XYZ file of C-alpha atoms in Angstrom:
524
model
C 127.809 6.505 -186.537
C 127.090 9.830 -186.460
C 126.629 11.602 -189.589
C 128.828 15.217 -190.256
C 126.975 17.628 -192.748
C 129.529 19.454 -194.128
C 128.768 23.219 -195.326
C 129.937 26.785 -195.516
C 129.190 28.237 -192.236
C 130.096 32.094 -190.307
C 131.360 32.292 -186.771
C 130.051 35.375 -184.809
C 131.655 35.629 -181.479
C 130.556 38.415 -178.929
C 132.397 38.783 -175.492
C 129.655 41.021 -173.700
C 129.435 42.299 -170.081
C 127.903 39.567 -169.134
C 128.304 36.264 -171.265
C 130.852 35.528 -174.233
C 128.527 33.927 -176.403
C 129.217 32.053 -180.184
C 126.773 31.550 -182.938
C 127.953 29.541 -186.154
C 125.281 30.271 -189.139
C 124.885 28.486 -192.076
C 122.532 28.431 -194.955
C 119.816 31.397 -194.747
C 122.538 32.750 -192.183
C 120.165 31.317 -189.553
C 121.969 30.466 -186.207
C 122.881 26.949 -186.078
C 124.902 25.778 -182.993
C 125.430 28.142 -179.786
C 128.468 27.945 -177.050
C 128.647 30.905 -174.425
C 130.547 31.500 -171.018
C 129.096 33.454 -168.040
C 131.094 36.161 -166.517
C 131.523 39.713 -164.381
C 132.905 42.505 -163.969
C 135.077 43.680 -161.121
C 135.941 46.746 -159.263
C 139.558 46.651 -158.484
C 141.013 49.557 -157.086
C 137.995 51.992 -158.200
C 138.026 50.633 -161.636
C 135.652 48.283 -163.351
C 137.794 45.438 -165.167
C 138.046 42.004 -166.788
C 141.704 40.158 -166.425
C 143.061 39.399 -169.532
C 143.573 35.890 -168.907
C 139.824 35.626 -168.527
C 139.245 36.579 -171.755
C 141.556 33.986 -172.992
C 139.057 31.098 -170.491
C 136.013 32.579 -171.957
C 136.670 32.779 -175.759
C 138.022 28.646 -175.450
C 134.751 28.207 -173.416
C 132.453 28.928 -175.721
C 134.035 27.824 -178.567
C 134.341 24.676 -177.001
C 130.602 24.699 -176.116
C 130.020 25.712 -179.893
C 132.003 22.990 -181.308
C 129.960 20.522 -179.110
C 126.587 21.883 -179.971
C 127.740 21.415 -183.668
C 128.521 18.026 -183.954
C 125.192 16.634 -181.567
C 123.546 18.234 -184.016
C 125.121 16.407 -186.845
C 127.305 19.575 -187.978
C 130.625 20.113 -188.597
C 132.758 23.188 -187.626
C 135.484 22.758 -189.656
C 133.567 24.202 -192.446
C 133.701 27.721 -191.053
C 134.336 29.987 -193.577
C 134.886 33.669 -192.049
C 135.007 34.548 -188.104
C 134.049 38.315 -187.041
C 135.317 39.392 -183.893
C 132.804 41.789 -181.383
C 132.327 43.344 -177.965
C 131.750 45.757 -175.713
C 132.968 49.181 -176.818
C 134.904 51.677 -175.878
C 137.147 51.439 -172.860
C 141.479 51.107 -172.546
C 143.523 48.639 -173.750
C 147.154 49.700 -174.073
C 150.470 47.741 -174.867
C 154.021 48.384 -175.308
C 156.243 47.316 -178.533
C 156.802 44.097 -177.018
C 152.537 43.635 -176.287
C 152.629 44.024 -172.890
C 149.972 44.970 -171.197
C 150.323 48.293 -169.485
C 147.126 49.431 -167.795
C 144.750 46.915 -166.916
C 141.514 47.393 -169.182
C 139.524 50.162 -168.418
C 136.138 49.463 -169.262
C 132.701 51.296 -170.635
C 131.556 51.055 -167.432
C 133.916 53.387 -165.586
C 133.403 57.486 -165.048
C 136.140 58.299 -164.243
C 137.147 60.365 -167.105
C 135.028 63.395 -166.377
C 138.207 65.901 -166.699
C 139.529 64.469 -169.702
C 135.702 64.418 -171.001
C 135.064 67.622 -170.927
C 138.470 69.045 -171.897
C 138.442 67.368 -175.052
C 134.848 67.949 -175.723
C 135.713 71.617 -176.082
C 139.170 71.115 -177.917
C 137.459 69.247 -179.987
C 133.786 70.854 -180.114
C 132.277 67.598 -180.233
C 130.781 65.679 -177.365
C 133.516 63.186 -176.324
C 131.676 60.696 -173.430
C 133.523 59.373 -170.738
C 133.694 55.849 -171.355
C 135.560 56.979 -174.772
C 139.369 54.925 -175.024
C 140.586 58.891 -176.255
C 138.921 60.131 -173.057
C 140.423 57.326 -170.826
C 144.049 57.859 -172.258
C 143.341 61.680 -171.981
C 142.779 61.334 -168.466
C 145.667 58.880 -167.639
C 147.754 61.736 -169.310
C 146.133 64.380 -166.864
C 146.967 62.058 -164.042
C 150.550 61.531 -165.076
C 150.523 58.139 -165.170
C 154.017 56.668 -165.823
C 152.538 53.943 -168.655
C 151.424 56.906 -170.603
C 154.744 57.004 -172.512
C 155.540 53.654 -172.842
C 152.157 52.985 -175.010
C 153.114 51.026 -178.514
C 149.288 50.185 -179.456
C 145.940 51.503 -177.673
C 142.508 49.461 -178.838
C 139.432 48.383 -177.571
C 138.279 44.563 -176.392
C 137.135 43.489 -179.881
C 140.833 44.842 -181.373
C 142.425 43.367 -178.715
C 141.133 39.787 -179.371
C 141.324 40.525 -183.177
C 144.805 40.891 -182.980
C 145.788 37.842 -181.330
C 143.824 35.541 -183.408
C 145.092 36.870 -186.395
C 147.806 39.678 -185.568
C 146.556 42.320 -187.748
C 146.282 45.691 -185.649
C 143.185 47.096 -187.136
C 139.009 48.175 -185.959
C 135.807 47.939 -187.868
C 134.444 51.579 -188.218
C 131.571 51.347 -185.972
C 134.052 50.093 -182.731
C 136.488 52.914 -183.906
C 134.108 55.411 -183.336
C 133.792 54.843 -179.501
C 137.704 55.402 -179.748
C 138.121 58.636 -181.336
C 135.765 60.510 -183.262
C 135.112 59.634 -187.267
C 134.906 61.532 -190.642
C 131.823 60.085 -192.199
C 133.485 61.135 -195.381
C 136.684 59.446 -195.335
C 134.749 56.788 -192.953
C 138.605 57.094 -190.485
C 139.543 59.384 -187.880
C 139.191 62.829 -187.920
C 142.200 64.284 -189.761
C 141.586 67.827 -188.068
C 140.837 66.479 -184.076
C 143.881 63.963 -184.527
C 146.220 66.816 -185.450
C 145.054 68.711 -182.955
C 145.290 66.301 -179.702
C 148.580 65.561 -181.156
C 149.663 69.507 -181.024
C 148.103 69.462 -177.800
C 150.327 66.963 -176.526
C 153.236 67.883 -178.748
C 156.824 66.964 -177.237
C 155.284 64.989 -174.139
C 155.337 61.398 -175.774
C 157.270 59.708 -178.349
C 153.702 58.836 -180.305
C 151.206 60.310 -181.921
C 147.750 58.939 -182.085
C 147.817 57.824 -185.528
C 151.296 55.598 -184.366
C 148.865 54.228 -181.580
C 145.742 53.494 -182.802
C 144.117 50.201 -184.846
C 143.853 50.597 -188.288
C 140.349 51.752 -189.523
C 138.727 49.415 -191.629
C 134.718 49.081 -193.237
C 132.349 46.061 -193.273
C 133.048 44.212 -196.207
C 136.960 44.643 -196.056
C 139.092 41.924 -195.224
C 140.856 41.689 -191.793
C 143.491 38.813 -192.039
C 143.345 35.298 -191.285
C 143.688 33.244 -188.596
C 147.203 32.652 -187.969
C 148.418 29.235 -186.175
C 148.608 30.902 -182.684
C 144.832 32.647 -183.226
C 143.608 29.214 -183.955
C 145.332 27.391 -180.357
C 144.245 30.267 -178.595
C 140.493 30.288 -179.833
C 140.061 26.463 -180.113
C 143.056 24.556 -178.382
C 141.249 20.990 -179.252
C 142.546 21.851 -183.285
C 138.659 21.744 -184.987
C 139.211 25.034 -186.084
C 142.734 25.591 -188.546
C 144.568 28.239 -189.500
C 143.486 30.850 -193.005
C 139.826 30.844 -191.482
C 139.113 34.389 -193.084
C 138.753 37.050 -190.701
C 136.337 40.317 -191.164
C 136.608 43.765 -188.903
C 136.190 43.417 -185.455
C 133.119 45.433 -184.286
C 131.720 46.509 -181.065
C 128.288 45.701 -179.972
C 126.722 49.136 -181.131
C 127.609 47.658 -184.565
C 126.638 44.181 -184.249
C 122.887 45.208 -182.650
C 122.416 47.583 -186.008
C 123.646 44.251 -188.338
C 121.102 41.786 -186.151
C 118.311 44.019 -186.377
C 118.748 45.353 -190.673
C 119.158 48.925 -188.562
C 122.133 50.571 -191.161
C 119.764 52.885 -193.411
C 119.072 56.369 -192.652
C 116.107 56.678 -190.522
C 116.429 53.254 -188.858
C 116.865 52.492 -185.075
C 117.267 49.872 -182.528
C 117.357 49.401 -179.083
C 119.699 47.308 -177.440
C 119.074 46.386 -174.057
C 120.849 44.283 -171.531
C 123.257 44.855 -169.127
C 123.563 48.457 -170.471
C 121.110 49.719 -172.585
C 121.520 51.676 -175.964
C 119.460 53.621 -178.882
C 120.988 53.880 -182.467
C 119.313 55.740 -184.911
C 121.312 56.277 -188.245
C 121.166 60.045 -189.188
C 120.006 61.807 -192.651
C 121.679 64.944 -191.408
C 124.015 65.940 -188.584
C 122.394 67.213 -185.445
C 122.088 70.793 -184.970
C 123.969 71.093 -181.647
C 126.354 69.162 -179.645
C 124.736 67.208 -176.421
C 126.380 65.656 -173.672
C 123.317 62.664 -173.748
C 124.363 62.123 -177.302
C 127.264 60.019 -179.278
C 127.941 60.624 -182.766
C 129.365 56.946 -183.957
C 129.125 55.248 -187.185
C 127.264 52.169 -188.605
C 129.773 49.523 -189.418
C 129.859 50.409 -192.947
C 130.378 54.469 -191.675
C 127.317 56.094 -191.930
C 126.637 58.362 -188.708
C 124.350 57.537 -185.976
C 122.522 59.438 -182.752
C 123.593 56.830 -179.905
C 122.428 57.322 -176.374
C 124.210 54.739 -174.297
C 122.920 54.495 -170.503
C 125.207 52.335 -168.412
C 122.740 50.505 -166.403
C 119.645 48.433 -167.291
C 118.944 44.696 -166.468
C 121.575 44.660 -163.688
C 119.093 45.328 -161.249
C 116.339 42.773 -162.445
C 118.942 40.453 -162.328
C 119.960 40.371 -158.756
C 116.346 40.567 -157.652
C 115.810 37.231 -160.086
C 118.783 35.637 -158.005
C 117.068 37.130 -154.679
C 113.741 35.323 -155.679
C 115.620 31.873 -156.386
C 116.684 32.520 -152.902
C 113.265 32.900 -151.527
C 111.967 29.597 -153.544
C 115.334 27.667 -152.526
C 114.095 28.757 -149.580
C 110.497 27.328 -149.406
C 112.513 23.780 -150.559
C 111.698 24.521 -153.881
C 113.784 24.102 -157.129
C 113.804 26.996 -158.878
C 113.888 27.178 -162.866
C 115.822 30.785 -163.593
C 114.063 31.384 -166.352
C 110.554 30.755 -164.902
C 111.617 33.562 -162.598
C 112.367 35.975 -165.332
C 109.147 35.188 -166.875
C 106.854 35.752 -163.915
C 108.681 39.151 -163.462
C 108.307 40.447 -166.559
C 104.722 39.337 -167.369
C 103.894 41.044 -163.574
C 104.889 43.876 -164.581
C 102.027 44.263 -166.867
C 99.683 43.795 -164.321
C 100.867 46.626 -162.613
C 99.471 49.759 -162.038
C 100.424 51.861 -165.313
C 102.622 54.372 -162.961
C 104.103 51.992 -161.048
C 102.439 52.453 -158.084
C 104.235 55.687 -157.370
C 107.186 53.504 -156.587
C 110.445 55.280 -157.700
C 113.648 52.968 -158.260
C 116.862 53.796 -159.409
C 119.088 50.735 -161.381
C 122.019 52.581 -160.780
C 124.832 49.866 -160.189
C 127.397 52.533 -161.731
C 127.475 55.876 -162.850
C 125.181 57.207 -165.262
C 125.937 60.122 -167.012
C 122.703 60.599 -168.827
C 121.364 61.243 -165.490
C 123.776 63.300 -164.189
C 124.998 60.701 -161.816
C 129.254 59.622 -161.472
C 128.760 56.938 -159.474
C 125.712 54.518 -158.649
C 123.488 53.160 -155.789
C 120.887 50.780 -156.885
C 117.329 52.313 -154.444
C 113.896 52.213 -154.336
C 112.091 55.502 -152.139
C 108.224 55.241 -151.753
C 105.975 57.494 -150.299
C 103.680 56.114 -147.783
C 100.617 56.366 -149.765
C 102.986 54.183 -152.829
C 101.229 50.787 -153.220
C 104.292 48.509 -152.697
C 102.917 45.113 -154.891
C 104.928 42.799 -156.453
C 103.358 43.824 -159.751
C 103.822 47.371 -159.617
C 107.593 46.613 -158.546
C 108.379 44.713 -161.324
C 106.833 47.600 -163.561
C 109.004 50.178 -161.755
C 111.667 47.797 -162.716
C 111.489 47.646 -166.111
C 110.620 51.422 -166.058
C 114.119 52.243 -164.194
C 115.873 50.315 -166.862
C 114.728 52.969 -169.648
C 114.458 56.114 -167.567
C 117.832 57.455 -168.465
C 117.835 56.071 -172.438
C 114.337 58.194 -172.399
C 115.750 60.973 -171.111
C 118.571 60.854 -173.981
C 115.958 60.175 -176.747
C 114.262 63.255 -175.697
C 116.902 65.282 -176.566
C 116.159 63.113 -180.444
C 112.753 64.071 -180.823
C 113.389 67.858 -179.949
C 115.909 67.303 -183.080
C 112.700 65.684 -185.366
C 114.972 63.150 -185.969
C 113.677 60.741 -188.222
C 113.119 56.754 -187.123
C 110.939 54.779 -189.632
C 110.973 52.082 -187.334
C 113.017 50.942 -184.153
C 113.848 47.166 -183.554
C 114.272 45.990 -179.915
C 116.893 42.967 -178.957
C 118.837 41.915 -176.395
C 117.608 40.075 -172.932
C 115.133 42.595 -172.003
C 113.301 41.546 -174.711
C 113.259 37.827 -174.774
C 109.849 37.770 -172.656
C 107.071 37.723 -175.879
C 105.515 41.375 -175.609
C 106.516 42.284 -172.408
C 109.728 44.588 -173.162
C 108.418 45.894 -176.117
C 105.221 47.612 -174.811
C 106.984 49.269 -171.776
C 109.725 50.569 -174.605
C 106.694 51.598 -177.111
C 105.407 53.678 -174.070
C 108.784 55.178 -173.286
C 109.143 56.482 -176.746
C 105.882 56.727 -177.904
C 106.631 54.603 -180.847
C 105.782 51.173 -182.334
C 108.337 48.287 -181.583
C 109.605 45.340 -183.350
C 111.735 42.396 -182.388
C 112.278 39.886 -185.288
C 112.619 35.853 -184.100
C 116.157 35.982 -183.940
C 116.159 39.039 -181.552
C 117.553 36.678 -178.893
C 120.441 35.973 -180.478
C 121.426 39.923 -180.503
C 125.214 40.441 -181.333
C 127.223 37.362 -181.706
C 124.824 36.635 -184.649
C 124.944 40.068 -186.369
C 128.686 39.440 -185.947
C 127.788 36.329 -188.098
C 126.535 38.296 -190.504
C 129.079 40.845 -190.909
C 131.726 37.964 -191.404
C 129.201 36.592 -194.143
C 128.790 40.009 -195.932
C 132.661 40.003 -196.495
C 132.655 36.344 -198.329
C 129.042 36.760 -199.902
C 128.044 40.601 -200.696
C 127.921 40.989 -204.653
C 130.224 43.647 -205.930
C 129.465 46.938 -204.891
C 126.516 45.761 -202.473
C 126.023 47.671 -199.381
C 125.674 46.220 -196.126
C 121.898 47.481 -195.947
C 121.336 45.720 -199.390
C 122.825 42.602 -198.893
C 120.896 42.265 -195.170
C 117.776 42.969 -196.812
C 118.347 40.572 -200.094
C 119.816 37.881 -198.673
C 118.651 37.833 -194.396
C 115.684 39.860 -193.316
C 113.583 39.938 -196.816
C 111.329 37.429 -195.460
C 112.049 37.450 -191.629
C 109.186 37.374 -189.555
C 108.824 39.877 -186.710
C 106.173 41.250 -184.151
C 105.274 44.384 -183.965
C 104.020 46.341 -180.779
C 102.254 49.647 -180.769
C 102.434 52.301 -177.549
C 99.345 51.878 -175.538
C 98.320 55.711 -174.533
C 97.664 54.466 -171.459
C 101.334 52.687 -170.792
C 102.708 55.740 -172.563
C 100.965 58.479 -169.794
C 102.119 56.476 -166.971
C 105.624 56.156 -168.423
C 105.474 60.064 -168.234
C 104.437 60.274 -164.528
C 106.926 57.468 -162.994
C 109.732 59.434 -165.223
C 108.432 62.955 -163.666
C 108.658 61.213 -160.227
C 112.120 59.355 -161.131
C 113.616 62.868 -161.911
C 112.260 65.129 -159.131
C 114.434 61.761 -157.017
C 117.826 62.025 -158.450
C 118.676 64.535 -155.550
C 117.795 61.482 -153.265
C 119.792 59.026 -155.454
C 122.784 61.813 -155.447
C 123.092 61.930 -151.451
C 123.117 57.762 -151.455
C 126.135 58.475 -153.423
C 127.359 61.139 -151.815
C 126.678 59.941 -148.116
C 126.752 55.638 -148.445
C 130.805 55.063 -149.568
C-alpha cells in the first residue's frame, strides 16, 4: 500500500505564455511535485489572445498532473496550506456586473496601443508602455469601442483567475503596477494620475477607475480563500477543498524577483523565456522618463527599473522543432531536449561575433527596438561565415539585443546592481545562457539550482511568506532567513572576449533594423 506523508505544503501556480506550470513545496520550501500544460498564443483578428475556456483546461491540467506527481511520490496534496495565483502581466481583461466577458483578453504581447501610449505618457508624465491594461482600455476608448461603457471590473490574467477561485476582486502590488502606475509610498495607485484620467474622461462612462480596478494588496496580506466553486474549477477530482488560504495574485515580474531573493535595493534578475525581462529594484528614482523603461514595484512595493522585450526564445524554439524535423527525417528519434542542448552548447563554439550573421527574433513587435510589428530574419553578407555554431550564437545574441539596448539606458543612470540572477528556460543549459548574458551586460551572472523552476515556485514562496513570515518580517528577510541562506548557486563572470563581440553583433544588429522595418513594412 502506498504510504501518504502528510505535511504543510504551498501551491505556486504560474499560467505563462507558454506552459501553465504547478509546483507544491514543502519543508525548506523546496519544490516537491510538478504538473504543467503546454499552450499558445493566437492572433485572432490582429490581436494576440488566449480563450478563456482554455485557461479553465490548463489550470485543471496541471493540477491534475500535480496531484499525480504527489502521490507517486508518496505525498499528499491535501495538506496544502496557502495557493498564490501568477502570470503573465499586463494586458485586458474586462467584465460587466454580471462577469461577462466583454473584450476578449488582450495580451502583453500586442502593440497596438501606441496612441493611447503615448497620450497618457504625457498626461501623465510617466512612461506608460503599450502592453499596459490602462493603455489597452485607453485605446479601446480612442477607438470607441461600444464595450467601453459597459465595463463592471478590468484586471489582468493572474486577477482574473484569482477571482474565480476565491471571488475576491483584488492584485498583488507588483501585477498592479503593469495596470496603472503605483505610489511607492502608499504602495496603491497613484491618487494624482487616477484623478486625472478620470477628469479626462469625465461624463463619458458611468465608472471611474477606482470603481473598475482590483483591489491593491502587498505580499504578506491575505487574499481570501478558496471558495467551493474555486476548488471544482481548479481541481474537479475534489483533492483539493475549500478555505485553502489564498495570498495576492502576482504577475511573473514579481514571481522571477521572489525565485531569485531579487526584492532589495540594488538587486536584479533576468528573466528569460518566451519574452525576456530585467528587474533591478531602485535606491532612487531615475532622473528622466524613458520609453525603454517601466517603473513597477516588487511585490512587497518597492520600485524597480524593468525593461521588458517581447521576444526571446520564440525563435530558438521553432528552429529546435525544425531540427526534430531534420532528425525525424534521417529516421531518427529525436529527444527535444538533446536538441536544445546541442544548440546552446554550439553556440559557444562560435565565432565570438557571430560570424557577422545578423538575426532578428522578432515574432511580434518590439518596442525597445523601435519595431510595432515583427518578422523573425536572418541577413548575411557574403563574406558572413554561415556555421551552425555561429548561428546558434547569433541566436542567443538576438534574444538579448533589445533587453541590452534597454539596460543601456540603466548604466547611463549608474544604477546600482550588486548582483543579477538569471532564470527562466534560457538558462537551463549549465553555463551556456549565463556567459552570453555576462557579455551583454558586462556583469557577473548567477542562477541558483532552482532557477528552472522560475515563477510558479516563487509563487510558492509568496503564498508561504503569508502563513510563515514572523511579525513585521519583510519579504527580503524572510527569503533570505528561511530559503536562499544556504542555497547554492553558480556564478559566471563576462569573458572580455564574449563581451567585445557582443558589442560588434549588437552594432551590426542595429545598423539592420531598417532591413527588419521594410520586412514589416513590405511582407503583410
Amino acid at each position: 500500500m502506498l504510504f501518504i506523508k502528510k505535511g504543510t505544503y504551498y501551491l505556486g501556480i504560474e499560467l505563462g505564455s507558454t506552459r501553465i506550470k504547478a509546483v507544491m513545496t514543502g519543508d525548506g520550501h523546496r519544490p516537491l511535485a510538478t504538473g504543467d500544460f503546454m499552450w499558445e498564443n493566437h492572433l485572432e483578428n490582429g490581436v494576440w489572445t488566449y480563450g478563456l475556456d482554455e485557461v479553465r483546461q490548463g489550470l485543471q491540467s496541471a493540477v491534475a498532473g500535480l496531484i499525480g506527481d504527489a502521490r507517486s511520490k508518496g505525498l499528499d496534496p491535501s495538506g496544502i496550506a496557502a495557493i498564490g495565483i501568477s502570470a503573465m502581466m499586463h494586458g485586458y481583461l474586462p467584465f460587466d456586473a454580471e462577469g461577462r466577458q466583454l473584450a476578449a483578453f488582450r495580451t502583453w504581447r500586442n502593440t497596438i496601443t501606441g496612441p493611447a501610449a503615448e497620450e497618457l505618457s504625457r498626461l501623465f508624465r510617466f512612461n506608460i508602455p503599450q502592453r499596459w491594461s490602462i493603455a489597452h482600455l485607453h485605446q479601446a476608448v480612442m477607438n470607441g469601442e461600444a464595450h467601453v461603457e459597459h465595463i463592471a471590473f478590468l484586471t489582468t490574467l493572474a486577477g482574473y483567475v484569482h477571482w474565480k477561485l476565491s471571488g475576491q476582486k483584488v492584485l498583488g502590488v507588483g501585477d498592479a503596477s503593469g495596470m496603472f502606475p503605483i505610489d511607492s509610498e502608499t504602495r496603491d495607485y497613484d491618487a494624482r494620475m487616477l484623478d486625472q484620467y478620470d477628469t479626462l474622461l469625465a461624463g463619458r462612462y458611468p465608472w471611474k477607475l477606482r470603481d473598475i480596478f482590483p483591489r491593491v494588496l502587498c505580499a504578506g496580506e491575505a487574499a481570501g480563500t478558496l471558495t467551493d466553486e474555486g476548488a471544482r474549477l481548479l481541481d474537479p477530482s475534489g483533492t483539493l477543498k475549500a478555505g485553502i488560504a489564498l495570498c495576492p495574485p502576482e504577475g511573473d515580474a514579481g514571481t522571477g524577483m521572489a525565485a531569485t531573493n531579487s526584492v532589495a535595493a540594488g538587486t536584479g534578475n533576468v528573466s528569460a523565456g518566451t519574452s525576456v525581462f530585467s528587474m533591478v529594484v531602485l535606491e532612487k528614482a531615475l532622473s528622466n522618463i524613458y520609453s525603454e523603461i517601466d517603473m513597477v514595484t516588487t511585490p512587497n512595493g518597492k520600485p524597480v527599473a524593468m525593461v521588458h522585450c517581447n521576444n526571446c526564445t520564440n525563435e530558438i524554439n521553432a528552429w529546435a522543432q525544425v531540427f526534430c524535423g531534420f532528425l525525424e527525417a534521417m529516421g531518427q528519434k529525436p529527444d527535444r531536449n538533446a536538441v536544445y542542448t546541442a544548440m546552446f552548447n554550439a553556440a559557444l563554439e562560435g565565432e565570438t561575433d557571430a560570424g557577422g550573421l545578423v538575426l532578428y527574433n522578432f515574432l511580434s513587435g518590439e518596442p525597445a527596438a523601435g519595431t510595432s510589428d515583427g518578422r523573425p530574419l536572418m541577413v548575411r553578407t557574403p563574406d558572413a561565415r554561415l556555421s551552425f555554431a555561429n548561428f546558434m550564437r547569433a541566436q542567443l545574441y538576438s534574444a538579448l539585443a533589445a533587453l541590452k539596448i534597454g539596460n543601456d539606458i540603466l548604466a547611463g543612470e549608474n544604477v546600482r546592481i550588486d548582483r543579477i540572477f538569471g532564470h527562466g528556460g534560457y538558462f537551463k543549459t549549465p553555463v551556456v545562457g549565463q556567459r552570453i548574458l555576462a557579455a551583454a551586460l558586462r556583469a557577473p551572472v548567477s542562477v541558483m539550482e532552482t532557477a528552472g523552476e522560475g515563477g510558479p515556485w516563487g509563487m510558492a514562496l509568496l503564498a508561504a511568506y503569508m502563513v510563515e513570515r514572523d511579525d513585521g518580517e519583510g519579504l527580503d528577510a524572510f527569503l533570505e532567513r528561511q530559503v536562499f541562506g544556504a542555497s547554492k548557486c553558480s556564478t559566471v563572470e563576462p569573458v572580455d572576449e564574449d563581451a567585445e563581440g557582443f558589442r560588434i553583433f549588437l552594432d551590426r544588429f542595429k545598423q539592420g533594423l531598417p532591413v527588419e522595418q521594410s520586412a514589416i513594412d513590405n511582407l503583410k
